[in-house]
Amino acid sequence: MTVEQNVLQQHSQKHQQTLLNQLREVTGTTDVQLLQQALQVSNGDLAEAVAFLTEKNPKVPQQDETTYYQTSQVSSDRYISVGSQADTNVIDLTGDDKDDLQRAIALSLEESNRAFRETGITDEEQAISRVLEASIAENKASLKRTHTEVWSDSPNPYDRKRVDNCPVGLKNVGNTCWFSAVIQSLFNLLEFQRLVLNYSPPARVHDLPRNQKEHRNLPFMQELRNLFSLMVGSKRKYVDPSRAVEILKDAFKSSESQQQDVSEFTHKLLDWLEDAFQMKAEEDREGEKPKNPMVELFYGRFLAVGVLEGKKFENTEMFGQYPLQVNGFKDLHECLEAAMIEGEIESLHSAENSARSGQEHWFTELPPVLTFELSRFEFNQALGRPEKIHNKLEFPCMLYMDRYMDRNREITRIKREEIRRLKEHLTLLQQRLERYLSYGSGPKRFPLADVLQYAMEFASSKPVCTSPVDDIDTSAPPGGTTGQPLPPPSTAEQDSPSPLESSAPASGPAAAPAAAQQQRVPIHKPFTQSRLPPDLPMHPAPRHITEEELRVLESCLHRWRSEVENDTRDLQGSITRIHRTIDLMYSDKSMMQVPYRLHAVLVHEGQANAGHYWAYIYDPHQRCWMKYNDISVTKSSWEELVRDSFGGYRNASAYCLMYINDKKPFLIEEEFDKETGQILSGMDKLPPDLKHYVKEDNEQFDKEMEEWDTLQARKAQQEKLALATAAAAAAAAAAAASAASSTSTSSSSPQPMSTESSPPDNAAPQQDPEYMEQPSPTNDSKHLQEDTERAISRAAAEQEERSPEALLNAAIKLEYARLVRFAQEDTSPENDYRLQHVIVYFIQNQAPKRILERTLLTQFADRNLAFDERCKSIMNVARAKLDQIKPEEVNMDEYEMWHQDYRNFRETTVFMMTGLELFQKTNYVEALMYLIYAYQYNKELLSRGLYRGHDDELLGHYRRECLLKLNEQAAAMFESAEEPEVSTGLGIMNELVVPCIPLLLVHDAERDLLAVEDMRNRWCSYLGQEMEANLQEKLTDFLPKLLDCSTEIKSFHDPPKLPSYSTLELCERFGRVVAALGRLAPAEGR
């Protein structure tokens, strides 16, 4: 056999075993012959093999035990799958018989080897390409979605600007959260980061690549370097990984669509990186065996020790990601223990020839980065689809691997045997304890100590002398009012030696009916009439028991109960001690020499066919956990990690664990400058070519910010010119009006800053705010006018000096004092004085004095004041003072900014009021957009001051409740299974609810997160239910959108148009709406 044939056979056998393991995990089928038949029928296509096993459902033949436990070829092939608790089929190649080898090759050699020789791409890689293609297709398809579904960056680049040296996020470019989770975990391994950044392609890369594998790996390696360099030195908060994903897509061609699997992607990523580094290592070697840094970083070795039909064997194999079963285990050590032992292992340690077969795995060399794949999916044969395992599985921050090392084989076997013996003893003790805690022979069991206590209480109860049935008067009317009261107990009755004499039911009612009628007072006592008579005990009691009997019985019951309690305590104490002994079995220092620290946890939320991935990664420099969720990177905690990762709590659980050797700090240590000794950070970490690449991207981002600043400056200049034009038009109109001598009074109301009584129809917009004056004296202007005239009248009554200027100053002081009282008054929520007058809003938000003065002068300069001589003169003085204010005294830009803030406050109030009105009318579809915009605008107002907006918790509550109500409506429509209803319900979710979910996730508020979880759980609950195929298809299409946890905000339709309200109307309507909220039930959560 030639070297080439040997290599091909090894590769085929490795590839065959990998497919077998994957097929077994997906379908749940354990029969090896059936799995091989499926692969043979499908020509090695994993998807077709799954279809063959699930659709045709062939009969499972009996499996021979000797077929099951076999070992693998002695090989250093790093791709051989690691054995686990699950069934495995490893072909024995150690003997002289070549039948097993030929059988393994025959299944896949013809197709797989030919394809591999020609293209360098395996069948498995081609299968994975289908998923990568789907991710890119999803990204491109998103560009064709409706307006409310399009993901978009914020137009303001400052929203996308990186803050200081915060970690950089990765944009989800369409079902690529798995990519972000894995890449972030690897990037934060600083040794891996350095290897990628400093990678230089082989010199022969300039020649044509030898095969498609090189054609794929080298460009991908360059794009990964570019991506890592941006994550190091970019000025952006998050970067776009589309190019790297595009390389993956372009390498394979297919059209199937599903979400990529984290462990599968990590395996292929490391595989491709290893190939890229291998090419470089082979070029750099000088007669020595090339060292591949990817292999040294991520791959280890284990020794497979076993017995097959009495014949012992030992094989050394390499492994990368180590697979672990989750189902049936409570923590990581239990998973590892089960994965390291397969089959009956007693014969491994005995000298007897036994037909039993089994094998153990012992690590001979652990990689610096140890990755565990947690198998959380199993195939449900009844439903014909995979399901996620939500069981809780605990894992530690520090994992000691000593017990699994080959050098500790003997001591570990001794300890395992001791643990096995202790667990057997523990099982016996627990069974005995269970007999004490669940005593009885019927369906209901009780603690024996409690049974004895109840018996003691029964025996000690006061004896009764009547039957529990005979003392009830059947003539009593319903409701508890007795027609014949029971006679009170007499001394003679209590002293009667015979229970028959004192409990005769015939003599009581027959002897005293007349007396009872005379004594009874018909008073209704609803809470006491149905109670038992005071002479009867609350609980059953013995009819008769002598003192001697009671004494003996109490003595026995006390003694028995004491004995039972002591036995129970002894059993519980023994069980606790055994548990502690087992927990401390590996706690001696000799078994704590191989520490691995938890570096990253990859989390999956959702179900088997839909979900979202994110990662928790430990930052050793800040000594805290960080949560990497696509573009969002936030500080987290161990408690949050436990909640999301252990499972059993909700649909989220850990899917992949990455541990690093705690004795190799170079993995996470920063690099130092060799000359200065300073830590390299930022751009200093990058080689020259990547520095140039990042510099260009940062310059492009700087240009975006400059263009944004220019655009905003242009808009501000245009607004300023518009204001100046309006002021000039107003001044010209005022001059024309003063030149014309007119004594008639115009019925129209001029705008503030206007010096004419009736502006022309085509006059430019006026400068002062509309809430100061309105075109009709029936609304705001009249309300403001009355306040002004009232202040003038009070000033005239209190002021001795009658000059217009003195009256103006006095009136302004009185009006200001009134408004200050309003601003300082603690009122109910429905009486918001800020809506009544702009000055109240200014005072509460500490506006400058000059802004207040000008606003008050504008109020007293209103031409709508009553045209008696006093008001007219005061108005003229106020207008003259306004004209005398110099630009340097009052910054008109600042003045306009304050009034614009107030206009925004009123607009937000209208959004809030309208949304709450619609919510109260259960019109949730229309209410949602008003509440969404009210919350967003209010958040912006509150960011500049506490009193600039409304209660954010109130708005947040009703925004959240509205989404929950809509989700409930949509789910009910889906459950109806009627086509129009289902489409309407999914339309509500796609058009309204799903686009709003990022708004709830972006701030990580607990109540918002719980609301999102409730909505997702409602829809995920349908996955396990029987439904028509078209409904299943629609649900499968919809769930990925709902489960996408990206916090990137989707664009919405324009805000709803708002009606115009006068101040009086706005205050009254706002008061009614908020007062109605106070009448809601407390459960509504105000």
XYZ file of C-alpha atoms in Angstrom, residues 66 68-74 88 90-95 302-317 342 344 347-348 356-362 409 413:
44
model
C -19.164 -6.854 20.472
C -20.628 -1.726 19.880
C -17.390 -1.585 21.826
C -14.518 -1.337 19.418
C -11.519 0.911 19.402
C -10.043 3.110 16.772
C -6.918 2.984 14.706
C -3.608 3.917 16.334
C -19.777 5.237 19.547
C -14.757 2.818 16.604
C -13.393 0.284 14.136
C -10.541 -1.897 15.397
C -7.522 -1.582 13.081
C -4.964 -3.037 15.465
C -5.324 -6.663 14.362
C -5.889 11.224 25.072
C -5.192 7.543 25.536
C -8.013 5.103 24.811
C -7.576 2.043 27.062
C -10.007 -0.811 26.544
C -10.875 -4.462 26.378
C -12.629 -6.094 23.454
C -13.738 -9.703 23.986
C -11.042 -10.163 26.597
C -8.277 -8.592 24.483
C -6.774 -5.374 25.816
C -5.793 -2.412 23.627
C -4.370 1.093 23.969
C -4.527 3.873 21.355
C -3.436 7.495 21.423
C -5.659 9.983 19.659
C -17.723 3.570 28.131
C -18.414 -2.395 31.415
C -12.579 -6.227 33.114
C -10.101 -3.447 32.506
C -17.055 -7.959 28.603
C -15.976 -4.964 26.564
C -15.364 -1.358 27.458
C -12.895 1.462 27.294
C -11.595 4.433 29.260
C -10.154 7.710 28.050
C -7.200 9.316 29.819
C -4.803 6.810 36.293
C -9.377 4.481 39.622
